[in-house]
Coordinates of C-alpha atoms in Angstrom, one line a residue:
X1 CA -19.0 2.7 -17.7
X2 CA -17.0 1.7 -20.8
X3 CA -15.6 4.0 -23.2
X4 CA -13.8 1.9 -25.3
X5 CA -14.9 -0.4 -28.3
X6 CA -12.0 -2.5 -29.1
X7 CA -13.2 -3.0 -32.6
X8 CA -12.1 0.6 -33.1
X9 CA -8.3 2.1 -32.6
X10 CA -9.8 5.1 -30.6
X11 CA -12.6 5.1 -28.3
X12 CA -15.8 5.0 -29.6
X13 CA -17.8 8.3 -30.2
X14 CA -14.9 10.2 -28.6
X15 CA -12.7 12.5 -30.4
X16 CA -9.0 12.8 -28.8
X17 CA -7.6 14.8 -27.4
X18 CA -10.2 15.0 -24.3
X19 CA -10.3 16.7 -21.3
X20 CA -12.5 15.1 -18.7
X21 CA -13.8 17.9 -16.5
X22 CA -15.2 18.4 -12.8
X23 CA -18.2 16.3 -12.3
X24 CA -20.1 18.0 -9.0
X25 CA -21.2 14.4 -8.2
X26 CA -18.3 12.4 -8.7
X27 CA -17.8 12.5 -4.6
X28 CA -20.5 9.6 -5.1
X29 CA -19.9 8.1 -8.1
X30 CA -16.6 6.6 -9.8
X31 CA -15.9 6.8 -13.9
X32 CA -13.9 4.1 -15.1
X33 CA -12.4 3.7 -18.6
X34 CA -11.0 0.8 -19.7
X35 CA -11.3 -1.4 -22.6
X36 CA -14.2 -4.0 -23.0
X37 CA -13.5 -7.7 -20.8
X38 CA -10.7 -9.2 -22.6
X39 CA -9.5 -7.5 -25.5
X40 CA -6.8 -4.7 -25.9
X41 CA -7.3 -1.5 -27.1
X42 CA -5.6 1.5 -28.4
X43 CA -6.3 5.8 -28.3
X44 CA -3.3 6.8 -30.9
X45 CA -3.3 10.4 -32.2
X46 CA -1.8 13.9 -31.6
X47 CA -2.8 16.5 -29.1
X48 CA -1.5 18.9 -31.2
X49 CA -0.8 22.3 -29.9
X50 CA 1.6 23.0 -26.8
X51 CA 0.4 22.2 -23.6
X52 CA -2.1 18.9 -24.3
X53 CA -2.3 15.7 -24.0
X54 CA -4.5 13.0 -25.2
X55 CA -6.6 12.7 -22.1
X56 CA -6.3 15.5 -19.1
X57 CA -8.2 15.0 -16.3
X58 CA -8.7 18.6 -15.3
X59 CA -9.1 18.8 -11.8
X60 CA -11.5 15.2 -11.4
X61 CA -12.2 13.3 -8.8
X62 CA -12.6 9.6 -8.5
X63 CA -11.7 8.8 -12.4
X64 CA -10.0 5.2 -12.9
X65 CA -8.1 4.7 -16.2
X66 CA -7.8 1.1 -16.2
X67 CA -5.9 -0.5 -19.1
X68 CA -6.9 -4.5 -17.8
X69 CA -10.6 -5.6 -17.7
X70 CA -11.7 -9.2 -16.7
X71 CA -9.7 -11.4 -19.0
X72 CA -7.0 -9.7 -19.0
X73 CA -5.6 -7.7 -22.8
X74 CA -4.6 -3.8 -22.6
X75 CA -4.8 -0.3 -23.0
X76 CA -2.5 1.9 -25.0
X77 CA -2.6 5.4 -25.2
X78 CA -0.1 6.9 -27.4
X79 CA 0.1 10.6 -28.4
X80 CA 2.3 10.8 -31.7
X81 CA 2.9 14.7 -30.7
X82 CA 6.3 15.6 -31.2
X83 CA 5.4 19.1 -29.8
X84 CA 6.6 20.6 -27.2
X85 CA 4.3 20.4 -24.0
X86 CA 2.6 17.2 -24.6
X87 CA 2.3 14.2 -23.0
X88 CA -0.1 11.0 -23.0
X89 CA -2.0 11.7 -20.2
X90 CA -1.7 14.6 -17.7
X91 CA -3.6 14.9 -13.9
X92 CA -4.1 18.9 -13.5
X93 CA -4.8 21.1 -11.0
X94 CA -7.3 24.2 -11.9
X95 CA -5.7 25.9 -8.8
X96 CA -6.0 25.7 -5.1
X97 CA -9.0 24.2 -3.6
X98 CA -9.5 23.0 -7.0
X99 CA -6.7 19.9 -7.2
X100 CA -7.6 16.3 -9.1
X101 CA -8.3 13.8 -6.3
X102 CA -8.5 10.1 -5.7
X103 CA -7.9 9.3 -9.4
X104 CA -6.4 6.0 -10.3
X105 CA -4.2 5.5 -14.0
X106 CA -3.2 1.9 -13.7
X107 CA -2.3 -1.4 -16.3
X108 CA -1.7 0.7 -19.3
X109 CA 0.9 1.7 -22.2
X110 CA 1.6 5.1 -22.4
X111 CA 4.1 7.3 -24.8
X112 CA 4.7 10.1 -25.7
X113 CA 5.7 11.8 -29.1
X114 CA 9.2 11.8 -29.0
X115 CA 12.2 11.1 -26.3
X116 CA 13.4 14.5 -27.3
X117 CA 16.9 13.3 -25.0
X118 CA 19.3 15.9 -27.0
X119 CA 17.2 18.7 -26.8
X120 CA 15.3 21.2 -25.0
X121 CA 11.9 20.1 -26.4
X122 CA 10.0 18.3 -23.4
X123 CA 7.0 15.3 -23.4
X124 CA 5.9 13.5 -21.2
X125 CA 4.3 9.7 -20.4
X126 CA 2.4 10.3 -17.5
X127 CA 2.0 14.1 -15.7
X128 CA 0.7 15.3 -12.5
X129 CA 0.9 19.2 -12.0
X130 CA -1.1 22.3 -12.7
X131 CA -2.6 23.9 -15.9
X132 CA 0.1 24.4 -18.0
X133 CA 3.4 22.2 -19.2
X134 CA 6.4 23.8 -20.4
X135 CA 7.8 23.2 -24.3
X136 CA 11.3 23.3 -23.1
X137 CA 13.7 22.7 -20.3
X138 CA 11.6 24.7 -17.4
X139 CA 9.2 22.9 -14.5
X140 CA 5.6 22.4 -15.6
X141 CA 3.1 24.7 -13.0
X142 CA 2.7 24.1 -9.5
X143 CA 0.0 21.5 -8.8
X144 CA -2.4 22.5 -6.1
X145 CA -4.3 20.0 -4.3
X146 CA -3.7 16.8 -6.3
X147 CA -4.0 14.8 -4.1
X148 CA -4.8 11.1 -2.8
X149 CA -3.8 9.9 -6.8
X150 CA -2.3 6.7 -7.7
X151 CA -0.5 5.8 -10.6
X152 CA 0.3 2.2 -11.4
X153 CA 1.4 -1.1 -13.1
X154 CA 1.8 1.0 -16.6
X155 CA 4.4 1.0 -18.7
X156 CA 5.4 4.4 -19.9
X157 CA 7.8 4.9 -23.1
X158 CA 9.2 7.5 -25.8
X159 CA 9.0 10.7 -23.6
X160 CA 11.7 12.8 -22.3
X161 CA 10.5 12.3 -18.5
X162 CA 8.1 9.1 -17.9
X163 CA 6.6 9.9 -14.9
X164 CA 6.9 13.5 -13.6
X165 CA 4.8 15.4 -10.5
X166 CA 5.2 18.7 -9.1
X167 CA 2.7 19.4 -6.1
X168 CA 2.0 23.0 -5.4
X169 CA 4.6 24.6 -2.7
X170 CA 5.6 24.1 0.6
X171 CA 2.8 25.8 1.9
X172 CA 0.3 23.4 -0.4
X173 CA 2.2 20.4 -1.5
X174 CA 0.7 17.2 -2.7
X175 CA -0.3 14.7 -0.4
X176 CA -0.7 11.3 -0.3
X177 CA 0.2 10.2 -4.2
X178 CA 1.6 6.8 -5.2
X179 CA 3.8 5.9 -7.8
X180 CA 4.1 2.0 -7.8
X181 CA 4.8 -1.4 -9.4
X182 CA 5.4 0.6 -12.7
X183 CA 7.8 -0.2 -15.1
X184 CA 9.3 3.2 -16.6
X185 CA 11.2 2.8 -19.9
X186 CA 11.6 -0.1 -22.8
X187 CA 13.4 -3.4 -22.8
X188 CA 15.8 -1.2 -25.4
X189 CA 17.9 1.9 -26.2
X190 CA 16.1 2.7 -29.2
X191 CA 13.0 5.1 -30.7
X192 CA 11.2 4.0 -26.8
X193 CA 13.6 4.9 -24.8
X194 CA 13.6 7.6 -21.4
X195 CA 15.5 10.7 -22.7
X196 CA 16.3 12.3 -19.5
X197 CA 14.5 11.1 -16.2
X198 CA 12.3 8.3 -15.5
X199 CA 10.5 9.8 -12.6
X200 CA 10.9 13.2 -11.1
X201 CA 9.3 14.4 -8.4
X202 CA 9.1 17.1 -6.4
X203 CA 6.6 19.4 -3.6
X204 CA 4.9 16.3 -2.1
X205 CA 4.6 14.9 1.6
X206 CA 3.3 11.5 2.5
X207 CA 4.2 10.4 -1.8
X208 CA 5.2 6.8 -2.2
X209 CA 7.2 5.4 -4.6
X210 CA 7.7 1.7 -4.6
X211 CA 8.3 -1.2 -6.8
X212 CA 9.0 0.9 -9.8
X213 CA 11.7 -0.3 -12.3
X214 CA 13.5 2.5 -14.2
X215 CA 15.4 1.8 -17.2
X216 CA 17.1 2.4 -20.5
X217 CA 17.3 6.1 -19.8
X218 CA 19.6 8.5 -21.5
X219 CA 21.2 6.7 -24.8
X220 CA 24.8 5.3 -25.5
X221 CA 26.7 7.2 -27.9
X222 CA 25.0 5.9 -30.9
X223 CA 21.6 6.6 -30.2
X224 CA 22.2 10.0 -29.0
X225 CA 23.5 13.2 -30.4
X226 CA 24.2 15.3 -27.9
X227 CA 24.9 15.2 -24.0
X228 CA 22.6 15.8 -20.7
X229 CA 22.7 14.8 -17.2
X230 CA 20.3 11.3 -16.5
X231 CA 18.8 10.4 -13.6
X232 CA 16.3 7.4 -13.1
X233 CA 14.5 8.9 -9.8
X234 CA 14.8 12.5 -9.3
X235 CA 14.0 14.7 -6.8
X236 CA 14.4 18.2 -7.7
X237 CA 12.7 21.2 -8.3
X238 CA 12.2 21.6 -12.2
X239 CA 13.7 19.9 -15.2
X240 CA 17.0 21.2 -14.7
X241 CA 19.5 19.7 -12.2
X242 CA 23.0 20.6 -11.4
X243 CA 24.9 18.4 -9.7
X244 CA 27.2 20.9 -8.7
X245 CA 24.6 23.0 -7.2
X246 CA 21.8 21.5 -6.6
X247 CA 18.9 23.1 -5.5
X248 CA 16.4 21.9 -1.7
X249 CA 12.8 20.7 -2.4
X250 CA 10.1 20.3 -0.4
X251 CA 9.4 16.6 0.4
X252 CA 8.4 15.2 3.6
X253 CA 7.3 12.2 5.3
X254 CA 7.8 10.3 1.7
X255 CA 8.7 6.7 1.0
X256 CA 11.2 5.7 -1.9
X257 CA 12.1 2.2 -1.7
X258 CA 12.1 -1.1 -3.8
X259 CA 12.6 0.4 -6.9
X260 CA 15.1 -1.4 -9.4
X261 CA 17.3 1.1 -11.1
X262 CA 19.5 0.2 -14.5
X263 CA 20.9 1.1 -17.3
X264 CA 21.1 5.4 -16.8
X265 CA 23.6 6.3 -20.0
X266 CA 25.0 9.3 -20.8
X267 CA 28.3 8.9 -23.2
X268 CA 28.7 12.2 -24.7
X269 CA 29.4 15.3 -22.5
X270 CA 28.1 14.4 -18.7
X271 CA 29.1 11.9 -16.4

């Protein structure tokens, strides 16, 4: 299946922001998106309103974005939203029982709106968690039974947290997620860069993350405004942390290793 028409600068005969919905048969068949053989691509626009992104994939199973086809070239999917809530792409969960499964997001560009690293106002690249994301500093909804997804080789730029999953509880936590080989963050401080936390993640068992490299989060004191803590990996329980008292998550049997980690600022009012 292609969507994509690279002779256009959105997908052809969509209209964006799109929310890709529960297919009853998609236990036997697989949707893939991803640009025609050789030639790069790009879905720019904004979601918005609060709580969007460009694509959602809404409790799926079995969807593969895939920003390389045969030849080689690239996907890009940017949402221009500087609104509160948004991000580029977002894996939901309509509720228990009802998670996104077995989906694949891999060898794509995504950003967000804004960094948004002096403020409250939150985006993000990619965003696996229930039906709603928070405008401001509080965790996005509990995702039940998202399971079995894998997100990698992207690169994911201009959002306030690149990479962020919250499964659903202790009692229902994510299983069996991957976050690999993906490069969170520009070459730069700059208009790209992570404003508070490359990947944060929290309510999973059996996750992986591996071979990620996290960088050029934060801002040195000439690209930022205003102070906040950094962190390139997190594991915590919202979008707040306190290093003076932080807070226990649920996260077992997971695998964090391999990951290079550089270039976390903060050179206003945190260490």
């Amino acid at each position: 299946f292609e969507l994509i028409d690279p002779s256009y600068t959105t997908a052809t005969g969509e209209t964006f922001p799109i929310s890709i919905e529960e297919n009853p048969s998609s236990a036997m068949y697989t949707l893939t998106i991803r640009p025609a053989a050789g030639n790069a691509a790009t879905i720019t626009g904004t979601s918005g309103t609060t709580a969007a992104a460009l694509i959602k994939l809404n409790g799926t199973r079995n969807v593969i974005i895939d920003g390389v086809n045969a030849g080689g070239a690239s996907l890009t999917i940017s949402n221009t939203s500087t609104t509160g809530g948004t991000a580029a792409i977002w894996i939901a969960s309509k509720g228990a029982g009802a998670g996104a499964t077995n989906n694949v997001i891999r060898n794509l560009t995504a950003a967000a709106g804004v960094t948004q690293n002096n403020s409250t106002t939150v985006t993000y690249g990619i965003v696996m968690a229930g039906n709603a994301l928070n405008a401001t500093i509080t965790s996005v909804t509990a995702g039940d039974d998202n399971d079995n997804n894998i997100i990698e080789g992207n690169t994911v730029i201009r959002a306030r947290y690149g990479i962020y999953v919250r499964g659903g509880s202790a009692a229902n936590p994510g299983q069996g997620n991957i976050i690999r080989n993906n490069i969170v963050g520009p070459a730069a401080f700059g208009a790209d860069q992570i404003g508070r936390a490359g990947i944060v993640v929290r309510d999973e068992t059996g996750i992986q993350i591996v071979g990620n490299e996290v960088r050029f989060v934060g801002g040195t004191f000439t690209t930022t405004t205003g102070g906040a803590d950094r962190a390139g990996i997190a594991i915590t329980t919202d979008a707040t942390w306190a290093i003076t008292a932080p807070t226990n998550v649920y996260m077992t049997n997971s695998l964090i290793t391999d990951n290079i980690i550089h270039d976390i600022v903060e050179e206003r009012t945190f260490a």
